[in-house]
Structures are given as C-alpha cells and as structure tokens.
C-alpha cells in the first residue's frame, strides 16, 4: 500500500508540475501557485465536508505548518521552472526526500540495507532522468539562480513531508491534514503575491491552473495516506520520483528529448523502487 500510494502521488505531482510549469511561463509564478492552491483547497474542503471526515485541531495545525513550507517552496519552484531550466530545477527539488529520510534515521527508523540500496538507485535515477539535454545559451548567473530556487524548494517540500506525517499520526483524517496544509500554503502565497504585486487573475488559463491545483492536492492526500502505512522516509523517496513524470510529459508533449542517459535514469529509478519494495 505505501508503495502504490507513494508512486501515485509522484505521478500526480509530476503531472501537476508539468502543467503548472507551462502556465508559469505565461503568468507570474506566484499567480499560478496562488490560484492553483485556491482551486485545490476549495475542492478539498467541499469534499471533506461532504464525507464528514473526523478532524482534530492538532492534525490541522500540523497541516497548516506544512502548508506554510510548501507554499513558499511552490513559488520558488514555479519561478525556477519558468526560467526555462525545468530539467535542472526538477531533479534538485526531488532531493527533498533527503529531509524526511534524515528525520526517520534520527527517530531510529532507518531503512534496512536493501532499502538503502534502492533509495540510492532511485535518487540517482531522479538526477539522471532530469539532466538537461542542452544548456547552451544559459548564463552562469541564471543557472546559479535556478539552483538556489530549486534548493529552497527542496527544503520546503522536505519539511512538508515531515509535517504532514506528524499531522497524519495524530489520528486526524489525512484529508483534514491536507486541508490545513492548503490553508497554510494559500496564506503564505497570498502574502508573497500581495507584497510583490504579482497576483494577476489567470484569465483564459484558469482551467489549466485549476487542474494543477486539483492534481497537487490529490497528490498531497495520497502522500498523507501513505505515511500512515509506511516509513515517511521511504514513502517520500517514492513520492520524489515526480520528476520522472514531469520530464516524460515534457518529452511527449514538447520538444524535450528522452536521451539514452535519461532512459538509463528512469531504469535506475524503477530498479530502486523494486529494491525498496523487496526490502
């Protein structure tokens, strides 16, 4: 179950990042982040109220903290994607899995030897599959800025993993934890947007921006459920495979190519998942 849910969240996150990244080339990154999070949050709130899910203040507060982290991370991430260096930003942000993995080890929940080998293969695969095909014409300053934004996003996403896991362990419905996260992310993105005066209306792009939010919120819920059934460090590695989906969609729907190195990276990532599953 953790394997399936973690991989499903990676697929949803990867698709959301591809759609959101393309829209961030047309709109300000903070606008894409805000309106997508708002759309996902409204849909999720209506869903949990309809289901009558159990809620606990503690779980929602943990979720809100996770949302503050992921809200800031999303703005950095979309700005990085909009810079035209998707293949550089995606793999670095995918290293967010290192944060919850370190927390798991500190808690005494370290993976076994086979799982460690699988994790190493999966992380290596993420980096290889997302390597840029050609970075000609990209200045050193632009590349350094993209790396800085990707590292900031990785830290924010990593803390999101940790805090959502904490919220899910309180006994609250994972959907309410994610609802709290949506509230936190919308708040911090709105503050950033108002301060930068970048909250433009999406206009004709609204359907795709809303789709980004629905996919992202669904991925968050899948991840929250996965942490209930498995080690958050291992689950986060599965979830961090989302660059594979992002780059694969870019190869299918845009001019980006799946080079032999990228194919090898995809094979390594899948092999890593198989080892972790066997462990």
Tab-separated table of N, CA and C in Angstrom, residues 125-262:
chain	number	residue	atom	x	y	z
A	125	UNK	N	18.606	7.874	-10.134
A	125	UNK	CA	17.752	7.868	-11.317
A	125	UNK	C	17.040	9.190	-11.508
A	126	UNK	N	16.582	9.808	-10.405
A	126	UNK	CA	15.913	11.104	-10.485
A	126	UNK	C	16.841	12.143	-11.111
A	127	UNK	N	18.093	12.152	-10.661
A	127	UNK	CA	19.054	13.128	-11.183
A	127	UNK	C	19.342	12.879	-12.665
A	128	UNK	N	19.562	11.619	-13.042
A	128	UNK	CA	19.901	11.305	-14.430
A	128	UNK	C	18.739	11.573	-15.382
A	129	UNK	N	17.548	11.184	-14.986
A	129	UNK	CA	16.405	11.333	-15.898
A	129	UNK	C	16.074	12.805	-16.125
A	130	UNK	N	16.507	13.658	-15.205
A	130	UNK	CA	16.168	15.071	-15.307
A	130	UNK	C	17.320	15.954	-15.773
A	131	UNK	N	18.418	15.342	-16.189
A	131	UNK	CA	19.551	16.144	-16.654
A	131	UNK	C	19.178	16.901	-17.922
A	132	UNK	N	19.647	18.158	-18.038
A	132	UNK	CA	19.331	18.929	-19.233
A	132	UNK	C	19.978	18.326	-20.477
A	133	UNK	N	19.235	18.350	-21.585
A	133	UNK	CA	19.772	17.845	-22.846
A	133	UNK	C	20.805	18.801	-23.398
A	134	UNK	N	20.496	20.085	-23.305
A	134	UNK	CA	21.396	21.100	-23.848
A	134	UNK	C	21.172	22.389	-23.086
A	135	UNK	N	22.191	22.854	-22.368
A	135	UNK	CA	22.038	24.094	-21.613
A	135	UNK	C	22.787	25.237	-22.260
A	136	UNK	N	23.036	25.103	-23.580
A	136	UNK	CA	23.716	26.166	-24.314
A	136	UNK	C	22.884	27.436	-24.247
A	137	UNK	N	23.552	28.557	-24.061
A	137	UNK	CA	22.842	29.828	-24.012
A	137	UNK	C	22.359	30.199	-22.626
A	138	UNK	N	22.537	29.310	-21.651
A	138	UNK	CA	22.133	29.608	-20.278
A	138	UNK	C	23.331	30.171	-19.527
A	139	UNK	N	23.210	31.372	-19.027
A	139	UNK	CA	24.327	32.026	-18.350
A	139	UNK	C	24.584	31.393	-16.989
A	140	UNK	N	25.802	31.609	-16.495
A	140	UNK	CA	26.150	31.079	-15.186
A	140	UNK	C	25.280	31.673	-14.098
A	141	UNK	N	24.992	32.971	-14.188
A	141	UNK	CA	24.162	33.628	-13.183
A	141	UNK	C	22.751	33.052	-13.185
A	142	UNK	N	22.207	32.813	-14.379
A	142	UNK	CA	20.863	32.240	-14.486
A	142	UNK	C	20.830	30.836	-13.904
A	143	UNK	N	21.888	30.058	-14.175
A	143	UNK	CA	21.946	28.688	-13.663
A	143	UNK	C	22.052	28.695	-12.135
A	144	UNK	N	22.869	29.600	-11.594
A	144	UNK	CA	23.018	29.669	-10.135
A	144	UNK	C	21.707	30.093	-9.470
A	145	UNK	N	20.997	31.018	-10.085
A	145	UNK	CA	19.708	31.447	-9.539
A	145	UNK	C	18.715	30.292	-9.546
A	146	UNK	N	18.706	29.511	-10.628
A	146	UNK	CA	17.798	28.366	-10.724
A	146	UNK	C	18.139	27.320	-9.665
A	147	UNK	N	19.436	27.091	-9.440
A	147	UNK	CA	19.869	26.124	-8.428
A	147	UNK	C	19.438	26.591	-7.029
A	148	UNK	N	19.606	27.893	-6.751
A	148	UNK	CA	19.224	28.422	-5.444
A	148	UNK	C	17.724	28.265	-5.214
A	149	UNK	N	16.920	28.558	-6.235
A	149	UNK	CA	15.476	28.396	-6.098
A	149	UNK	C	15.099	26.932	-5.910
A	150	UNK	N	15.777	26.046	-6.630
A	150	UNK	CA	15.481	24.615	-6.518
A	150	UNK	C	15.847	24.082	-5.141
A	151	UNK	N	16.974	24.543	-4.568
A	151	UNK	CA	17.377	24.113	-3.228
A	151	UNK	C	16.383	24.603	-2.177
A	152	UNK	N	15.931	25.851	-2.323
A	152	UNK	CA	14.918	26.375	-1.410
A	152	UNK	C	13.626	25.582	-1.496
A	153	UNK	N	13.241	25.231	-2.732
A	153	UNK	CA	12.031	24.428	-2.931
A	153	UNK	C	12.193	23.048	-2.307
A	154	UNK	N	13.379	22.441	-2.468
A	154	UNK	CA	13.631	21.115	-1.908
A	154	UNK	C	13.491	21.119	-0.390
A	155	UNK	N	14.022	22.151	0.257
A	155	UNK	CA	13.923	22.245	1.715
A	155	UNK	C	12.461	22.397	2.136
A	156	UNK	N	11.718	23.264	1.439
A	156	UNK	CA	10.314	23.469	1.772
A	156	UNK	C	9.482	22.219	1.565
A	157	UNK	N	9.704	21.527	0.439
A	157	UNK	CA	8.967	20.293	0.169
A	157	UNK	C	9.331	19.216	1.186
A	158	UNK	N	10.615	19.158	1.555
A	158	UNK	CA	11.047	18.161	2.536
A	158	UNK	C	10.383	18.367	3.882
A	159	UNK	N	10.283	19.626	4.317
A	159	UNK	CA	9.608	19.919	5.578
A	159	UNK	C	8.111	19.625	5.474
A	160	UNK	N	7.542	19.822	4.301
A	160	UNK	CA	6.136	19.466	4.086
A	160	UNK	C	5.929	17.980	4.358
A	161	UNK	N	6.814	17.134	3.815
A	161	UNK	CA	6.705	15.692	4.037
A	161	UNK	C	6.694	15.377	5.535
A	162	UNK	N	7.626	15.987	6.255
A	162	UNK	CA	7.781	15.697	7.685
A	162	UNK	C	6.551	16.143	8.480
A	163	UNK	N	6.073	17.357	8.213
A	163	UNK	CA	4.969	17.914	8.997
A	163	UNK	C	3.630	17.256	8.664
A	164	UNK	N	3.426	16.883	7.399
A	164	UNK	CA	2.201	16.154	7.050
A	164	UNK	C	2.188	14.798	7.746
A	165	UNK	N	3.337	14.143	7.802
A	165	UNK	CA	3.431	12.871	8.514
A	165	UNK	C	3.067	13.051	9.984
A	166	UNK	N	3.554	14.123	10.602
A	166	UNK	CA	3.224	14.396	12.004
A	166	UNK	C	1.718	14.585	12.166
A	167	UNK	N	1.109	15.325	11.255
A	167	UNK	CA	-0.324	15.549	11.336
A	167	UNK	C	-1.121	14.273	11.155
A	168	UNK	N	-0.685	13.415	10.218
A	168	UNK	CA	-1.397	12.165	9.953
A	168	UNK	C	-1.303	11.205	11.135
A	169	UNK	N	-0.235	11.319	11.930
A	169	UNK	CA	-0.064	10.424	13.078
A	169	UNK	C	-0.899	10.834	14.280
A	170	UNK	N	-1.575	11.987	14.224
A	170	UNK	CA	-2.394	12.438	15.362
A	170	UNK	C	-3.736	11.719	15.419
A	171	UNK	N	-4.075	11.002	14.361
A	171	UNK	CA	-5.370	10.344	14.308
A	171	UNK	C	-6.402	11.132	13.532
A	172	UNK	N	-6.044	12.343	13.124
A	172	UNK	CA	-6.951	13.147	12.300
A	172	UNK	C	-7.021	12.545	10.904
A	173	UNK	N	-8.121	12.772	10.209
A	173	UNK	CA	-8.233	12.316	8.833
A	173	UNK	C	-7.139	12.981	8.001
A	174	UNK	N	-6.403	12.203	7.195
A	174	UNK	CA	-5.377	12.797	6.338
A	174	UNK	C	-5.923	13.903	5.443
A	175	UNK	N	-7.201	13.810	5.093
A	175	UNK	CA	-7.792	14.847	4.244
A	175	UNK	C	-7.882	16.181	4.985
A	176	UNK	N	-8.161	16.127	6.304
A	176	UNK	CA	-8.184	17.370	7.076
A	176	UNK	C	-6.773	17.921	7.268
A	177	UNK	N	-5.794	17.036	7.384
A	177	UNK	CA	-4.399	17.486	7.487
A	177	UNK	C	-4.012	18.231	6.215
A	178	UNK	N	-4.387	17.664	5.068
A	178	UNK	CA	-4.080	18.304	3.790
A	178	UNK	C	-4.874	19.598	3.630
A	179	UNK	N	-6.120	19.622	4.149
A	179	UNK	CA	-6.908	20.852	4.110
A	179	UNK	C	-6.209	21.960	4.904
A	180	UNK	N	-5.654	21.590	6.060
A	180	UNK	CA	-4.869	22.552	6.837
A	180	UNK	C	-3.661	23.038	6.060
A	181	UNK	N	-3.024	22.096	5.330
A	181	UNK	CA	-1.862	22.452	4.514
A	181	UNK	C	-2.248	23.430	3.414
A	182	UNK	N	-3.421	23.204	2.803
A	182	UNK	CA	-3.881	24.122	1.756
A	182	UNK	C	-4.110	25.514	2.330
A	183	UNK	N	-4.698	25.576	3.540
A	183	UNK	CA	-4.911	26.874	4.169
A	183	UNK	C	-3.600	27.598	4.431
A	184	UNK	N	-2.590	26.847	4.907
A	184	UNK	CA	-1.280	27.447	5.166
A	184	UNK	C	-0.600	27.919	3.899
A	185	UNK	N	-0.661	27.100	2.847
A	185	UNK	CA	0.018	27.465	1.597
A	185	UNK	C	-0.653	28.656	0.925
A	186	UNK	N	-1.992	28.691	0.952
A	186	UNK	CA	-2.706	29.821	0.358
A	186	UNK	C	-2.343	31.119	1.085
A	187	UNK	N	-2.238	31.040	2.415
A	187	UNK	CA	-1.908	32.228	3.212
A	187	UNK	C	-0.539	32.782	2.862
A	188	UNK	N	0.482	31.917	2.851
A	188	UNK	CA	1.840	32.409	2.606
A	188	UNK	C	2.012	32.875	1.159
A	189	UNK	N	1.355	32.195	0.216
A	189	UNK	CA	1.454	32.607	-1.186
A	189	UNK	C	0.751	33.943	-1.396
A	190	UNK	N	-0.402	34.136	-0.723
A	190	UNK	CA	-1.119	35.406	-0.833
A	190	UNK	C	-0.270	36.556	-0.306
A	191	UNK	N	0.429	36.324	0.802
A	191	UNK	CA	1.298	37.364	1.377
A	191	UNK	C	2.424	37.700	0.398
A	192	UNK	N	3.048	36.667	-0.176
A	192	UNK	CA	4.126	36.896	-1.147
A	192	UNK	C	3.585	37.626	-2.373
A	193	UNK	N	2.404	37.214	-2.840
A	193	UNK	CA	1.829	37.818	-4.017
A	193	UNK	C	1.448	39.272	-3.816
A	194	UNK	N	0.863	39.589	-2.658
A	194	UNK	CA	0.482	40.971	-2.373
A	194	UNK	C	1.716	41.854	-2.211
A	195	UNK	N	2.748	41.289	-1.579
A	195	UNK	CA	3.972	42.066	-1.386
A	195	UNK	C	4.669	42.365	-2.705
A	196	UNK	N	4.598	41.413	-3.635
A	196	UNK	CA	5.260	41.591	-4.938
A	196	UNK	C	4.316	42.133	-6.004
A	197	UNK	N	3.042	42.317	-5.630
A	197	UNK	CA	2.013	42.794	-6.557
A	197	UNK	C	1.936	41.901	-7.805
A	198	UNK	N	2.032	40.603	-7.553
A	198	UNK	CA	2.062	39.666	-8.676
A	198	UNK	C	0.842	38.775	-8.800
A	199	UNK	N	-0.232	39.071	-8.030
A	199	UNK	CA	-1.408	38.205	-8.054
A	199	UNK	C	-2.370	38.597	-9.182
A	200	UNK	N	-1.960	38.339	-10.390
A	200	UNK	CA	-2.821	38.617	-11.542
A	200	UNK	C	-3.847	37.501	-11.699
A	201	UNK	N	-5.008	37.834	-12.236
A	201	UNK	CA	-6.021	36.813	-12.493
A	201	UNK	C	-5.570	35.925	-13.643
A	202	UNK	N	-5.864	34.635	-13.578
A	202	UNK	CA	-5.372	33.717	-14.613
A	202	UNK	C	-6.077	33.861	-15.956
A	203	UNK	N	-7.287	34.423	-15.964
A	203	UNK	CA	-7.999	34.615	-17.228
A	203	UNK	C	-8.261	33.306	-17.950
A	204	UNK	N	-7.952	33.236	-19.261
A	204	UNK	CA	-8.208	32.019	-20.039
A	204	UNK	C	-7.425	30.798	-19.547
A	205	UNK	N	-6.363	31.050	-18.769
A	205	UNK	CA	-5.543	29.944	-18.261
A	205	UNK	C	-6.149	29.284	-17.032
A	206	UNK	N	-7.293	29.807	-16.548
A	206	UNK	CA	-7.879	29.304	-15.303
A	206	UNK	C	-8.113	27.793	-15.291
A	207	UNK	N	-8.667	27.183	-16.357
A	207	UNK	CA	-8.893	25.730	-16.306
A	207	UNK	C	-7.614	24.929	-16.049
A	208	UNK	N	-6.514	25.290	-16.720
A	208	UNK	CA	-5.267	24.552	-16.538
A	208	UNK	C	-4.639	24.851	-15.176
A	209	UNK	N	-4.769	26.090	-14.726
A	209	UNK	CA	-4.257	26.441	-13.397
A	209	UNK	C	-5.037	25.683	-12.325
A	210	UNK	N	-6.359	25.613	-12.486
A	210	UNK	CA	-7.187	24.873	-11.535
A	210	UNK	C	-6.842	23.387	-11.569
A	211	UNK	N	-6.606	22.850	-12.768
A	211	UNK	CA	-6.211	21.438	-12.893
A	211	UNK	C	-4.918	21.182	-12.135
A	212	UNK	N	-3.983	22.122	-12.211
A	212	UNK	CA	-2.731	21.994	-11.464
A	212	UNK	C	-3.001	21.853	-9.974
A	213	UNK	N	-3.912	22.689	-9.454
A	213	UNK	CA	-4.237	22.631	-8.031
A	213	UNK	C	-4.922	21.347	-7.626
A	214	UNK	N	-5.823	20.851	-8.467
A	214	UNK	CA	-6.526	19.603	-8.156
A	214	UNK	C	-5.556	18.428	-8.142
A	215	UNK	N	-4.643	18.396	-9.099
A	215	UNK	CA	-3.650	17.317	-9.144
A	215	UNK	C	-2.718	17.385	-7.934
A	216	UNK	N	-2.272	18.600	-7.600
A	216	UNK	CA	-1.357	18.779	-6.471
A	216	UNK	C	-2.026	18.383	-5.156
A	217	UNK	N	-3.269	18.795	-4.975
A	217	UNK	CA	-3.996	18.453	-3.743
A	217	UNK	C	-4.229	16.955	-3.646
A	218	UNK	N	-4.545	16.319	-4.764
A	218	UNK	CA	-4.730	14.860	-4.772
A	218	UNK	C	-3.432	14.149	-4.396
A	219	UNK	N	-2.306	14.649	-4.912
A	219	UNK	CA	-1.011	14.063	-4.577
A	219	UNK	C	-0.714	14.199	-3.093
A	220	UNK	N	-1.044	15.367	-2.528
A	220	UNK	CA	-0.831	15.571	-1.098
A	220	UNK	C	-1.626	14.573	-0.263
A	221	UNK	N	-2.876	14.350	-0.663
A	221	UNK	CA	-3.726	13.409	0.084
A	221	UNK	C	-3.180	11.985	-0.028
A	222	UNK	N	-2.743	11.590	-1.215
A	222	UNK	CA	-2.175	10.254	-1.401
A	222	UNK	C	-0.933	10.072	-0.533
A	223	UNK	N	-0.097	11.114	-0.479
A	223	UNK	CA	1.108	11.038	0.350
A	223	UNK	C	0.748	10.909	1.825
A	224	UNK	N	-0.231	11.707	2.275
A	224	UNK	CA	-0.633	11.661	3.690
A	224	UNK	C	-1.123	10.266	4.073
A	225	UNK	N	-1.925	9.642	3.221
A	225	UNK	CA	-2.401	8.283	3.494
A	225	UNK	C	-1.232	7.293	3.491
A	226	UNK	N	-0.261	7.510	2.589
A	226	UNK	CA	0.886	6.600	2.502
A	226	UNK	C	1.705	6.612	3.782
A	227	UNK	N	1.845	7.794	4.413
A	227	UNK	CA	2.665	7.873	5.623
A	227	UNK	C	2.045	7.120	6.789
A	228	UNK	N	0.723	6.930	6.758
A	228	UNK	CA	0.068	6.169	7.828
A	228	UNK	C	0.495	4.704	7.778
A	229	UNK	N	0.722	4.210	6.568
A	229	UNK	CA	1.011	2.786	6.378
A	229	UNK	C	2.501	2.468	6.234
A	230	UNK	N	3.350	3.481	6.095
A	230	UNK	CA	4.759	3.194	5.859
A	230	UNK	C	5.690	4.238	6.456
A	231	UNK	N	6.982	3.954	6.426
A	231	UNK	CA	8.029	4.852	6.906
A	231	UNK	C	8.045	6.111	6.047
A	232	UNK	N	7.931	7.287	6.666
A	232	UNK	CA	7.854	8.527	5.905
A	232	UNK	C	9.108	8.756	5.057
A	233	UNK	N	10.260	8.287	5.556
A	233	UNK	CA	11.496	8.446	4.778
A	233	UNK	C	11.453	7.669	3.488
A	234	UNK	N	10.963	6.434	3.548
A	234	UNK	CA	10.885	5.591	2.352
A	234	UNK	C	9.772	6.081	1.427
A	235	UNK	N	8.614	6.416	1.996
A	235	UNK	CA	7.489	6.896	1.196
A	235	UNK	C	7.867	8.169	0.449
A	236	UNK	N	8.618	9.048	1.104
A	236	UNK	CA	8.995	10.311	0.470
A	236	UNK	C	9.908	10.085	-0.729
A	237	UNK	N	10.703	9.017	-0.695
A	237	UNK	CA	11.546	8.695	-1.856
A	237	UNK	C	10.669	8.314	-3.041
A	238	UNK	N	9.641	7.489	-2.790
A	238	UNK	CA	8.709	7.140	-3.866
A	238	UNK	C	8.039	8.397	-4.417
A	239	UNK	N	7.556	9.243	-3.512
A	239	UNK	CA	6.853	10.452	-3.931
A	239	UNK	C	7.771	11.404	-4.693
A	240	UNK	N	9.056	11.381	-4.358
A	240	UNK	CA	10.013	12.277	-5.009
A	240	UNK	C	10.407	11.828	-6.407
A	241	UNK	N	9.803	10.751	-6.885
A	241	UNK	CA	10.043	10.327	-8.265
A	241	UNK	C	9.251	11.173	-9.257
A	242	UNK	N	8.571	12.212	-8.772
A	242	UNK	CA	7.739	13.016	-9.664
A	242	UNK	C	8.492	13.646	-10.849
A	243	UNK	N	9.817	13.943	-10.746
A	243	UNK	CA	10.486	14.477	-11.935
A	243	UNK	C	10.442	13.518	-13.128
A	244	UNK	N	10.358	12.209	-12.856
A	244	UNK	CA	10.269	11.241	-13.960
A	244	UNK	C	9.004	11.511	-14.773
A	245	UNK	N	7.893	11.752	-14.065
A	245	UNK	CA	6.644	12.055	-14.757
A	245	UNK	C	6.722	13.405	-15.464
A	246	UNK	N	7.315	14.405	-14.788
A	246	UNK	CA	7.413	15.739	-15.386
A	246	UNK	C	8.212	15.714	-16.680
A	247	UNK	N	9.384	15.088	-16.635
A	247	UNK	CA	10.256	15.057	-17.811
A	247	UNK	C	9.668	14.176	-18.905
A	248	UNK	N	9.010	13.077	-18.528
A	248	UNK	CA	8.389	12.206	-19.527
A	248	UNK	C	7.291	12.951	-20.286
A	249	UNK	N	6.480	13.721	-19.559
A	249	UNK	CA	5.439	14.514	-20.205
A	249	UNK	C	6.055	15.588	-21.106
A	250	UNK	N	7.146	16.190	-20.634
A	250	UNK	CA	7.826	17.195	-21.458
A	250	UNK	C	8.353	16.571	-22.749
A	251	UNK	N	8.840	15.335	-22.649
A	251	UNK	CA	9.362	14.647	-23.840
A	251	UNK	C	8.234	14.300	-24.815
A	252	UNK	N	7.075	13.937	-24.267
A	252	UNK	CA	5.950	13.533	-25.116
A	252	UNK	C	5.236	14.736	-25.735
A	253	UNK	N	5.062	15.788	-24.932
A	253	UNK	CA	4.211	16.895	-25.360
A	253	UNK	C	4.965	18.141	-25.823
A	254	UNK	N	6.281	18.196	-25.567
A	254	UNK	CA	7.065	19.351	-26.021
A	254	UNK	C	8.265	18.836	-26.801
A	255	UNK	N	9.231	19.717	-27.000
A	255	UNK	CA	10.390	19.348	-27.826
A	255	UNK	C	11.512	18.671	-27.046
A	256	UNK	N	11.346	18.503	-25.722
A	256	UNK	CA	12.416	17.866	-24.943
A	256	UNK	C	12.556	16.393	-25.330
A	257	UNK	N	13.805	15.915	-25.350
A	257	UNK	CA	14.079	14.557	-25.808
A	257	UNK	C	14.418	13.637	-24.643
A	258	UNK	N	14.034	12.366	-24.796
A	258	UNK	CA	14.438	11.335	-23.842
A	258	UNK	C	15.735	10.723	-24.356
A	259	UNK	N	16.864	11.228	-23.851
A	259	UNK	CA	18.169	10.751	-24.281
A	259	UNK	C	18.469	9.390	-23.645
A	260	UNK	N	19.493	8.678	-24.135
A	260	UNK	CA	19.879	7.407	-23.501
A	260	UNK	C	20.170	7.571	-22.007
A	261	UNK	N	20.745	8.718	-21.627
A	261	UNK	CA	21.058	8.949	-20.213
A	261	UNK	C	19.773	9.058	-19.395
A	262	UNK	N	18.775	9.727	-19.956
A	262	UNK	CA	17.503	9.849	-19.261
A	262	UNK	C	16.801	8.492	-19.155
